[in-house]
Amino acid sequence: MTLRFLPASALAGLLLATLPLTGEPLVLVSPGSEAPPVGFPASRPGYCEAGRFGDRDAIVCRWDAGRTAWYECGFQQKLPLPDFLAGQLLVDFYAPACQNAASFNIRFIDRDGEVMQKKVQPDWTATGWQTLVVDLKANEPFQSSWGASDTSRNRRLDGAVRLHGLSIAFGDKTSAGQLVLGAIAFAVTSARVTVDVATGHPIRVLAPGREPDLALLFTNPSRDARHIEGAATVIDPFGVPAGQLDLGLDVPGQSTRSVPLAAPTRFGVYGLDVTWGDGQETQQKRLSYAYMAPAGPTPGRGRGFLFGINAHTRRFPPEEQRLEALAAGLCGIKLIRHNACWRLVQPTADAPRDFAQFDQHFELFEQQGIESQIAFGHVPDWAVDPSWAPFNPDYRGRGNSRGLPFPNLDLYADYVTDFMRRYRGRIRFAESWNEPDLLAFANFPVEDYIRLMKAFYPAVKKGNPEAQVMTGGFTCLTMTSPDRTSHPDHMAKCLEEARGFYDIHAFHGHGHHSHYYPQVLGLHELHRRLGLQVPWWPNETAISAINIGELAQAATLFQKLLYSWAHGAIGYSWYDLRNDGFDPKENEHNFGLITKDFYPKQAYVAYNALATIYRDATPRQEYAGLPDGFQAFLFQAANGDLLLPSWNNTRTAPTRLLAVAPVAGTATRIDLFGNEVPTTVADGLLLIEAGAQPMTLRLAGQDAAPQVTCDLVQAPAVLPI
């Protein structure tokens, strides 16, 4: 596989080409033979269909006022607006065919997930097609908003803005009606200067040898020149300010200017805090780029231990899907976990199954050398078991969800077999459900899930006899919150009573490593007690960067992956590839290896380093007798070198001196991001500081395992020279 990097000049042209010039409308929604994909709340049923009026294709929004108090829908793919100081949303509508609509609202969603709306009051007596103009200004106040956390809700459109959907108020609250719309476009009337960092790659990865490509790019899409004054502060991979660059440049209209940046000397993620003004406004933005030697993509399936990831790629437009696949392949990921979303393949009982999305999706990742692990669940409404009743009818989860229902097992098994048969030879691992011990994902008794496991196993094998059948990914060893589960020992009960109906035990265990590893030890004890001989796989486990920061998140990835591997796991799948949004207080917006807008986080380079250093390695032993909280292991690299990872689970613990002996050859120390430096060995003894940050010692030229001691002496705050 060939990596394609672009020079800064080419990327500058690409950036300008993607920004509409001032006054030129960007079409967001264009009617055609099919209506745009939209979703409706369960309490607000409605219809969105394709139609034709006045010799034009149209979007027809229909409703029955007897079934809903108002009409509302959201675009399944929120439609991004270009960056703007001021702009106009242009909405075509056909008044002669509109019935029983009093007014409607256009809804927008910002970077933080905050939703706001603007009321539109058309002239319903107009003839023919009309264009409505909705004015928008950056940071203008709205009367109300919803959707973001309390800390992020400010009733202003912050950051990247997207078209969310619309709502319609009825003239007659008992009759049916319809609203006929045409194209929806956005025209920038006052453009803002934007800044980005160029590395030659769209994921902002700077590879060794491409250092001259590193630059800040200022893009001015307006027709008038702008003078930029400001400064950029460089933040090193461990969060320490590492220099400042003063900015002063002229950017002609409709052009991009680059400002070269000093090349980094060590691998890691570098932050760039940029503040600049152009006479129109003062802006601030945090950028980042990763300096690393990419671990991938590598051809073919992963061998041995599976370096995996979770992602929600299908939710996004094609270009974002492509970028996610590139990002995953580049940092050495070899497997991605998807949901085999039945409702997308077959939305109604009489609809033919359409696998086109999965065909494209699998191909997209396979081009990057990444195979797919499939999790089943999320059944369509028509395939729910008619006898299902919620185990806990009072349960309410995220978004007031009642939890997922139990499927008709005959229909479920048929879909599983069909899916696995279609992708035989491409899908090796099939998971029966996601987190079946949580009511949020399985609001039915544990006994029903055991029945599902026993139906799932033969259904998978019928479609693909070579596939490995996984249990659903259980969240934790025992369930401590009875209001969130159908059984406190859900996992143990399923493993025992569905024995023989799974090949792999899937486990999650989100959170800190200090909470995770005792559960892994308990999992091993459970296997011993039940006499199980099946492998285990933590196929969705991570920690959000909230409260701990992105550096500690990267350290947790290092710890949990290597601990799992050393304790017999066949793979590890971090959750997840990309932040779901920009809210600093929302966990789902802070789990990713990269940000929502494709900037790398520290965990991205840490993953790349793990995939580079440990690919095809073999775990040999865990070191015992170390102080509480300190853990160390021994792996053998593919080239025969010994790899000795270690860390302290207590971030505030003092630095210790690690004694390693005997060391027969050379030794190097590798940090969290893959920076490798020689260390001194004296008479076969290696003394090295071990602190809160994980590290790896590489010992070349020996096969015998050294001993490790770290209770000789606590390292002083200052070492005398």
C-alpha positions in Angstrom: 0.0 0.0 0.0 1.2 3.5 -0.8 0.8 6.5 1.4 0.0 9.7 -0.5 1.1 13.0 1.1 0.4 16.4 -0.3 2.8 19.4 -0.2 1.5 22.4 1.7 0.9 24.3 -1.6 -1.4 21.6 -2.9 -3.3 21.4 0.4 -3.8 25.1 0.4 -5.4 24.9 -3.0 -7.6 22.1 -1.9 -8.7 24.1 1.2 -9.6 27.1 -0.9 -11.4 24.9 -3.4 -13.7 23.5 -0.7 -14.7 27.0 0.6 -17.4 28.7 -1.4 -16.6 32.3 -2.4 -18.6 35.1 -0.9 -22.0 35.3 -2.3 -21.9 31.9 -4.2 -24.5 29.6 -2.7 -23.5 26.1 -1.6 -26.3 23.6 -2.2 -27.0 21.6 1.0 -30.1 19.7 -0.1 -31.0 19.0 -3.7 -34.4 17.3 -4.4 -34.2 14.2 -6.6 -35.9 10.9 -7.2 -35.6 10.1 -3.5 -36.2 12.2 -0.5 -33.2 13.0 1.7 -32.8 10.6 4.6 -34.4 12.0 7.7 -35.5 10.7 11.1 -38.6 11.3 13.1 -39.0 11.1 16.9 -41.3 8.2 18.0 -43.8 10.7 19.4 -43.8 12.8 16.2 -44.7 10.5 13.3 -44.5 12.0 9.9 -43.4 11.4 6.3 -40.8 12.9 4.0 -41.1 11.9 0.3 -40.0 12.8 -3.1 -42.4 14.6 -5.4 -42.7 16.9 -8.4 -44.5 20.3 -8.5 -44.3 23.2 -10.9 -41.9 21.2 -13.2 -39.4 20.7 -10.4 -38.3 17.9 -8.2 -39.5 18.5 -4.6 -39.4 17.3 -1.0 -42.8 16.7 0.4 -43.2 16.8 4.2 -46.6 15.2 5.1 -48.3 14.7 8.4 -51.6 13.8 10.2 -52.3 16.4 12.9 -54.4 13.9 14.7 -51.3 11.9 15.5 -48.8 14.6 16.3 -48.9 18.1 17.8 -46.3 19.3 15.3 -44.1 18.0 12.6 -40.4 17.6 13.2 -37.6 15.7 11.4 -33.8 15.7 11.5 -31.4 15.0 8.7 -29.7 11.7 9.3 -26.5 13.3 8.1 -26.3 16.8 9.5 -25.3 19.2 6.7 -22.3 21.4 7.3 -22.5 25.1 6.5 -19.3 26.9 5.4 -17.6 29.0 8.0 -19.1 32.5 8.0 -19.4 35.8 9.7 -22.8 36.4 8.1 -24.7 34.3 5.6 -28.1 33.5 4.2 -29.9 30.2 4.1 -31.9 30.0 0.9 -35.0 27.7 1.0 -37.2 27.1 -2.1 -40.8 26.3 -1.4 -44.0 25.8 -3.5 -46.9 27.6 -1.8 -49.7 26.4 -4.1 -49.2 22.8 -2.9 -48.7 23.5 0.8 -51.7 22.6 3.0 -52.4 23.3 6.7 -48.9 24.8 7.5 -48.9 27.9 9.6 -45.1 28.4 9.7 -42.0 26.3 10.0 -38.6 26.5 11.7 -35.2 25.7 10.3 -33.0 24.0 12.9 -29.2 24.3 13.2 -26.8 22.4 15.4 -23.4 23.8 16.5 -20.0 22.3 17.5 -21.2 21.6 21.0 -24.4 19.8 19.9 -26.6 22.7 20.8 -29.7 23.0 18.6 -31.3 26.3 17.8 -34.0 27.2 15.3 -35.2 30.2 13.2 -38.8 30.8 12.4 -39.8 31.1 8.7 -43.2 32.7 7.9 -43.9 32.3 4.1 -46.5 34.0 2.1 -48.9 31.1 1.6 -50.8 32.9 -1.1 -47.7 33.2 -3.4 -47.8 31.6 -6.8 -45.2 29.2 -8.2 -41.8 28.5 -6.6 -40.5 31.1 -4.2 -37.1 31.4 -2.4 -37.2 32.3 1.3 -34.1 34.0 2.8 -33.1 33.2 6.4 -30.3 35.5 7.7 -27.6 34.1 10.0 -24.8 35.8 11.9 -22.0 34.2 13.8 -22.6 34.4 17.5 -26.0 35.9 17.2 -28.3 35.1 20.3 -31.3 32.8 19.9 -34.3 32.8 22.2 -34.0 29.1 23.2 -31.9 26.0 22.6 -31.5 22.4 23.6 -29.3 19.4 23.1 -26.0 20.4 24.6 -24.8 19.9 28.2 -25.6 22.7 30.7 -22.0 24.0 30.5 -22.0 24.3 26.7 -25.5 25.7 26.2 -25.3 29.5 25.6 -28.0 30.0 22.9 -25.4 30.9 20.3 -24.0 29.0 17.3 -20.5 28.2 18.3 -17.9 26.7 16.0 -18.8 24.6 13.0 -22.6 24.9 12.2 -24.7 22.3 10.5 -28.2 22.2 9.2 -30.1 19.9 11.6 -33.7 19.6 10.3 -37.0 21.4 10.5 -40.3 21.6 12.4 -43.7 22.7 11.1 -46.5 24.4 13.1 -50.0 23.5 11.9 -52.8 25.8 10.9 -55.5 23.2 11.8 -54.5 21.0 14.6 -56.8 18.1 13.6 -56.2 17.8 9.8 -53.6 16.3 7.6 -51.2 18.6 5.7 -48.1 19.0 3.7 -45.2 21.4 3.1 -43.4 21.3 -0.3 -39.8 22.3 -0.4 -37.1 22.5 -3.1 -33.4 23.1 -2.9 -31.8 24.4 0.3 -28.6 26.3 -0.1 -26.3 28.6 2.0 -24.6 31.8 0.7 -21.8 33.4 2.7 -22.3 37.2 2.7 -19.4 38.0 5.0 -16.6 35.5 5.1 -14.1 34.9 7.9 -10.4 34.1 7.6 -9.7 30.5 8.7 -6.5 28.8 9.9 -5.3 25.2 9.6 -2.1 23.3 9.9 -0.6 21.6 6.9 1.4 18.4 7.1 0.9 16.9 3.7 -1.8 14.6 5.0 -5.6 15.2 5.6 -5.3 13.6 9.1 -2.6 16.1 10.1 0.1 13.5 10.3 3.6 14.7 9.7 5.9 11.8 8.6 9.7 11.8 9.0 11.1 13.3 5.8 8.1 15.6 5.3 9.1 18.2 7.8 9.3 21.0 5.1 5.5 20.6 4.6 4.7 21.8 8.2 3.0 25.2 8.1 0.1 27.2 9.3 -2.4 28.0 6.5 -4.5 31.2 6.5 -7.3 31.1 4.0 -9.3 34.2 3.0 -12.4 33.2 0.9 -13.6 36.8 0.7 -12.9 39.1 -2.3 -11.0 41.7 -0.2 -7.5 41.3 1.2 -7.0 40.9 4.9 -4.1 41.7 7.2 -3.4 39.1 9.9 -1.8 40.0 13.2 -1.4 37.5 16.1 0.6 34.7 17.6 0.9 30.9 17.7 2.1 29.0 20.8 3.5 25.6 20.3 2.6 22.9 23.0 4.8 19.8 23.2 3.5 16.2 23.4 3.5 16.4 27.2 1.5 19.6 27.4 4.4 22.0 28.0 4.7 25.3 26.0 7.6 25.0 23.7 7.8 28.3 21.8 5.8 31.1 20.2 5.6 32.4 16.7 4.5 36.0 16.1 2.2 36.4 13.1 2.0 39.3 10.7 1.0 38.7 7.0 -1.3 39.9 4.2 -3.7 37.4 2.7 -5.1 38.5 -0.6 -8.8 37.9 -1.4 -9.7 34.3 -2.4 -6.3 33.0 -1.6 -4.3 31.0 1.0 -1.0 32.0 2.6 1.3 29.6 4.5 3.6 30.4 7.5 6.3 27.8 7.9 6.7 26.1 11.3 9.8 24.8 12.9 10.2 21.0 12.5 9.7 18.9 15.6 12.5 16.7 16.9 10.5 14.1 18.8 7.4 12.0 18.0 4.1 13.0 19.6 1.1 15.3 19.2 1.9 19.0 19.1 -0.7 21.6 19.9 -0.8 25.0 18.3 -2.8 27.7 20.1 -3.4 30.3 17.5 -4.8 33.8 18.2 -5.3 36.2 15.3 -7.2 39.2 14.1 -8.0 40.5 10.7 -9.7 43.9 11.3 -13.1 42.2 11.3 -12.8 40.0 14.4 -10.3 38.3 16.7 -10.3 34.5 16.7 -8.7 31.7 18.7 -8.3 28.1 17.7 -6.4 25.1 19.0 -4.9 23.0 16.3 -2.8 19.8 16.5 -0.7 17.6 14.4 1.0 14.2 14.9 4.7 13.7 14.2 5.2 10.0 13.8 6.4 7.2 11.5 3.1 5.6 10.4 2.6 2.0 11.5 0.3 1.3 8.6 -1.5 0.7 6.5 -0.2 -2.9 6.1 -1.7 -5.4 3.6 -3.9 -8.3 4.6 -5.4 -9.4 7.8 -3.7 -8.9 11.1 -1.7 -11.8 12.4 -1.7 -12.9 16.0 -2.9 -10.2 18.5 -5.6 -8.1 16.9 -5.1 -4.3 17.1 -8.7 -3.1 16.9 -10.9 -0.1 17.1 -14.6 0.8 17.4 -16.1 3.4 15.1 -19.4 4.9 14.0 -18.2 5.5 10.4 -21.5 4.7 8.7 -23.2 7.7 10.4 -21.2 10.2 8.3 -20.9 11.4 4.7 -18.7 9.5 2.3 -15.7 11.9 2.5 -15.7 11.6 6.3 -15.9 7.8 6.0 -12.9 7.9 3.7 -10.9 10.0 6.2 -11.8 7.7 9.1 -10.6 4.7 7.1 -7.3 6.6 6.3 -6.8 7.5 10.0 -7.4 4.0 11.2 -5.0 2.4 8.6 -2.3 5.0 9.2 -1.8 4.3 12.9 -1.7 0.5 12.5 -5.3 -0.6 13.2 -6.1 -4.0 11.7 -9.7 -4.6 12.8 -12.8 -2.4 13.2 -16.0 -3.3 15.1 -19.2 -2.5 13.3 -22.9 -3.0 14.1 -24.7 -5.1 11.5 -27.6 -2.6 11.5 -30.6 -4.7 10.4 -33.0 -1.7 10.3 -30.8 -0.1 7.6 -30.6 -3.2 5.5 -34.3 -4.1 5.8 -36.4 -1.2 7.2 -39.7 -3.0 6.6 -40.7 -6.7 6.6 -41.5 -6.8 2.9 -38.5 -4.8 1.8 -35.7 -6.7 0.0 -32.5 -6.7 2.0 -30.1 -4.0 0.6 -26.5 -4.6 1.7 -25.0 -1.9 -0.5 -23.9 0.2 2.5 -22.0 -2.7 4.0 -20.5 -3.7 0.7 -19.0 -0.2 0.4 -18.1 0.0 4.0 -16.2 -3.2 4.2 -14.4 -2.4 0.9 -13.4 1.1 2.3 -11.6 -0.4 5.3 -10.2 -3.5 3.4 -8.4 -1.0 1.2 -6.5 0.0 4.3 -5.8 -3.6 5.3 -8.5 -3.5 8.0 -11.0 -6.4 8.5 -14.4 -6.0 10.2 -15.8 -7.6 13.4 -19.6 -7.5 13.3 -22.0 -7.1 16.3 -25.6 -7.9 15.8 -28.6 -6.2 17.5 -30.7 -3.0 17.1 -33.6 -4.9 15.5 -36.1 -3.1 13.3 -39.6 -2.5 14.9 -41.2 -5.0 12.6 -38.9 -7.8 13.9 -39.5 -7.3 17.6 -40.9 -10.4 19.4 -44.6 -9.7 19.7 -44.6 -11.1 23.2 -41.8 -8.8 24.4 -42.4 -6.6 27.4 -39.7 -4.5 29.0 -38.0 -6.3 31.9 -38.1 -2.9 33.7 -40.9 -0.8 32.2 -39.8 2.2 34.3 -36.3 2.2 32.8 -35.3 5.4 31.1 -31.8 5.9 29.6 -30.1 8.4 27.3 -32.6 10.4 25.3 -35.4 8.9 27.5 -34.8 5.5 25.8 -36.7 2.5 27.2 -33.8 0.2 26.2 -33.7 -2.1 23.2 -36.4 -4.8 22.7 -36.0 -8.6 22.3 -36.2 -9.8 18.7 -38.3 -12.5 17.1 -35.6 -15.2 17.2 -36.6 -16.9 13.9 -36.4 -13.6 12.0 -33.2 -12.7 13.8 -31.5 -16.0 13.0 -32.5 -15.7 9.4 -30.9 -12.2 9.1 -27.7 -13.4 10.8 -27.4 -16.4 8.5 -28.0 -14.3 5.4 -25.5 -11.7 6.5 -22.8 -14.2 7.4 -23.3 -16.1 4.2 -23.0 -13.0 2.1 -19.7 -12.0 3.7 -18.2 -15.5 4.1 -14.4 -15.2 3.8 -14.5 -11.5 4.9 -16.0 -11.7 8.4 -14.2 -13.9 10.9 -15.8 -12.7 14.1 -19.5 -12.3 14.8 -20.9 -10.9 18.1 -24.4 -11.8 19.2 -25.3 -8.5 20.9 -23.8 -5.3 22.4 -23.6 -5.1 26.2 -26.5 -7.5 26.9 -26.1 -7.0 30.7 -27.3 -3.3 30.4 -31.0 -2.5 30.1 -30.0 0.3 27.8 -29.1 -2.3 25.2 -31.2 -5.2 26.4 -34.4 -4.5 28.3 -35.3 -8.2 28.6 -34.5 -11.0 31.1 -31.1 -12.7 31.1 -32.9 -16.0 30.3 -34.0 -14.4 27.0 -30.5 -13.4 26.1 -29.3 -17.0 26.8 -32.0 -18.2 24.4 -30.7 -15.7 21.8 -27.1 -17.0 22.3 -28.4 -20.5 21.5 -30.1 -19.3 18.4 -27.2 -17.1 17.3 -24.5 -19.8 17.3 -26.1 -22.2 14.7 -27.3 -19.2 12.6 -23.7 -17.9 12.3 -22.3 -21.4 11.5 -25.0 -22.0 9.0 -24.0 -18.9 7.0 -20.2 -19.2 7.6 -18.9 -22.4 9.3 -15.4 -20.9 9.7 -16.6 -17.8 11.6 -15.8 -17.4 15.3 -18.9 -16.7 17.5 -18.5 -14.2 20.2 -20.7 -13.6 23.3 -22.1 -10.1 23.5 -19.6 -7.7 25.0 -20.4 -7.8 28.7 -19.7 -4.4 30.5 -18.2 -5.6 33.8 -17.6 -8.6 36.0 -20.7 -8.1 38.2 -23.4 -5.5 38.0 -23.5 -3.2 41.0 -26.5 -1.1 39.9 -29.7 -3.2 40.0 -31.7 -0.5 38.2 -29.4 -0.8 35.1 -29.4 -4.6 34.6 -31.7 -7.6 34.5 -29.4 -9.7 36.7 -26.5 -8.9 39.0 -24.4 -11.9 37.8 -25.5 -11.6 34.2 -22.2 -12.5 32.6 -21.5 -15.5 34.8 -25.0 -16.9 34.2 -24.7 -16.5 30.4 -21.3 -18.1 30.3 -22.4 -21.1 32.3 -25.9 -21.7 30.8 -24.9 -21.0 27.2 -21.8 -23.1 27.4 -21.0 -24.5 23.9 -22.8 -21.7 22.1 -19.8 -19.3 21.8 -16.2 -19.5 20.8 -14.9 -16.2 22.3 -15.8 -14.4 25.5 -16.2 -10.7 24.7 -15.7 -8.2 27.5 -15.7 -4.4 27.8 -14.7 -2.9 31.2 -14.5 0.8 30.4 -12.7 3.2 32.8 -9.3 3.5 34.5 -6.8 0.7 34.3 -6.7 0.5 38.1 -10.4 -0.5 37.9 -9.9 -2.7 34.8 -7.2 -5.1 35.8 -8.9 -6.5 38.9 -11.9 -7.3 36.7 -9.5 -9.2 34.3 -8.2 -11.2 37.3 -11.8 -11.9 38.3 -12.6 -13.0 34.7 -9.8 -15.5 34.8 -11.1 -16.8 38.1 -14.6 -17.1 36.6 -13.2 -19.1 33.7 -11.3 -21.4 36.1 -14.4 -21.9 38.3 -16.6 -22.8 35.3 -13.9 -24.8 33.6 -14.0 -22.7 30.4 -11.4 -23.1 27.7 -12.4 -20.3 25.4 -10.3 -17.2 24.7 -11.4 -13.7 25.7 -11.3 -10.4 23.9 -11.8 -6.9 25.3 -13.5 -5.6 22.1 -14.8 -2.2 23.4 -12.9 -0.7 26.3 -11.4 2.7 26.9 -11.7 5.9 28.9 -12.9 9.3 28.1 -10.5 12.2 28.3 -12.9 14.1 30.6 -11.5 14.7 34.1 -8.1 13.0 33.2 -6.9 14.8 30.1 -5.7 13.5 26.8 -2.2 12.5 28.0 -3.6 10.3 30.7 -6.1 8.9 28.2 -3.1 7.9 26.0 -1.4 6.3 29.0 -4.6 4.3 29.8 -4.6 2.9 26.2 -1.0 1.7 26.6 -1.8 0.1 30.0 -5.0 -1.6 29.1 -3.9 -3.0 25.7 -0.7 -4.5 27.0 -2.1 -5.8 30.2 -4.9 -7.5 28.3 -2.5 -9.0 25.9 -0.2 -10.2 28.7 -3.2 -11.8 30.3 -4.2 -13.9 27.3 -6.5 -11.6 25.3 -6.6 -12.4 21.6 -7.0 -8.7 20.7 -7.9 -5.3 22.0 -10.4 -2.8 20.5 -10.3 0.8 21.8 -13.5 2.9 21.9 -13.4 4.7 19.7 -11.7 6.1 16.6 -13.2 9.6 16.5 -14.8 11.9 19.0 -18.6 12.2 18.4 -18.7 15.9 19.0 -17.1 18.9 20.6 -18.7 19.1 24.1 -15.9 19.0 26.7 -18.4 17.6 29.3 -19.9 14.8 27.2 -18.1 11.5 27.4 -19.1 10.4 23.9 -17.4 13.5 22.6 -14.1 12.6 24.2 -13.4 8.9 23.7 -11.7 9.2 20.3 -8.1 8.8 19.1 -8.8 11.9 16.9 -11.2 14.8 17.3 -14.5 15.2 15.5 -12.8 17.5 12.9 -9.9 15.1 12.3 -7.1 16.5 14.5 -5.0 13.8 16.2 -5.0 13.4 20.0 -2.1 11.9 22.1 -3.8 8.5 22.1 -3.5 8.4 18.3 0.3 8.5 18.4 0.4 6.2 21.4 -1.6 3.6 19.4 0.7 4.1 16.5 3.7 3.4 18.7 2.2 0.3 20.2 1.4 -1.1 16.7 4.9 -0.3 15.5 6.8 -1.7 18.5 4.7 -4.6 19.5 3.3 -5.9 16.2 3.8 -9.7 16.0 5.4 -9.8 19.5 4.8 -12.6 22.1 4.0 -12.1 25.8 6.4 -14.0 28.0 5.8 -13.1 31.6 4.4 -10.7 34.2 6.9 -9.5 36.9 5.7 -10.3 40.4 6.7 -8.8 43.8 6.7 -5.2 42.7 5.3 -2.4 44.9 1.6 -1.8 45.0 0.4 -0.1 41.8 3.5 -0.8 39.8 3.2 -3.3 36.9 5.8 -4.7 34.5 5.8 -7.4 31.8 8.1 -9.0 29.4 7.3 -9.5 25.6 9.6 -10.8 22.9 9.5 -8.7 19.7 9.3 -10.3 16.2 13.0 -9.6 15.7 13.9 -11.3 19.0 14.5 -8.2 21.1 13.0 -8.2 24.6 10.4 -5.6 25.3 9.8 -4.7 29.0 6.8 -2.3 29.4 6.1 -0.8 32.8 4.0 1.8 34.5 2.6 3.0 37.8 -1.2 2.9 38.2 -1.1 5.8 40.6 -0.5 9.0 38.7 0.6 10.8 41.8 3.0 8.1 43.0 6.7 9.1 43.4 9.2 8.3 40.7 11.2 5.1 41.4 14.5 3.7 40.3 13.9 0.5 38.2 16.8 -2.0 38.4 17.0 -4.5 35.5 19.6 -7.3 35.5 21.3 -9.1 34.0 21.4 -7.1 30.7 23.7 -8.8 28.2 23.4 -6.5 25.2 22.2 -3.0 24.5 19.3 -1.2 26.0 17.0 1.6 24.9 14.1 3.4 26.5 11.0 4.0 24.5 8.4 6.6 25.7 4.6 6.6 25.2 4.9 8.0 21.7 7.7 5.8 20.4 10.7 8.0 21.0 13.7 5.7 21.6 16.9 6.7 23.3 19.9 4.6 24.4 20.4 3.9 28.1 23.6 3.0 30.0 24.2 -0.5 31.1 27.1 -1.0 33.6 28.3 -4.5 34.4 25.0 -6.0 33.3 22.9 -3.7 35.5 20.5 -1.1 34.2 19.1 1.6 36.5 16.4 3.8 35.1 13.7 6.2 36.4 10.2 4.9 36.3 7.4 7.4 36.8 3.8 8.0 36.1 4.2 7.8 32.3 4.3 4.3 30.8 7.5 3.3 29.0 9.1 0.3 27.3 12.7 -0.9 27.7 14.1 -2.6 24.6 16.9 -5.1 25.3 18.7 -6.3 22.2 21.2 -9.2 22.1 19.8 -11.5 24.7 17.0 -14.1 25.1 17.1 -14.8 28.9 14.6 -12.8 30.9 16.1 -10.3 33.2 15.0 -9.7 36.8 13.2 -6.5 37.7 13.3 -4.7 41.0 12.0 -1.3 41.9 12.1 -1.3 45.7 15.8 -0.4 46.1 15.3 3.2 46.6 12.8 6.0 45.8 14.3 8.4 43.3 14.9 11.9 44.8 13.3 14.9 43.2 16.7 16.1 42.1 19.5 13.7 41.2 23.0 15.0 42.1 25.5 15.0 39.3 
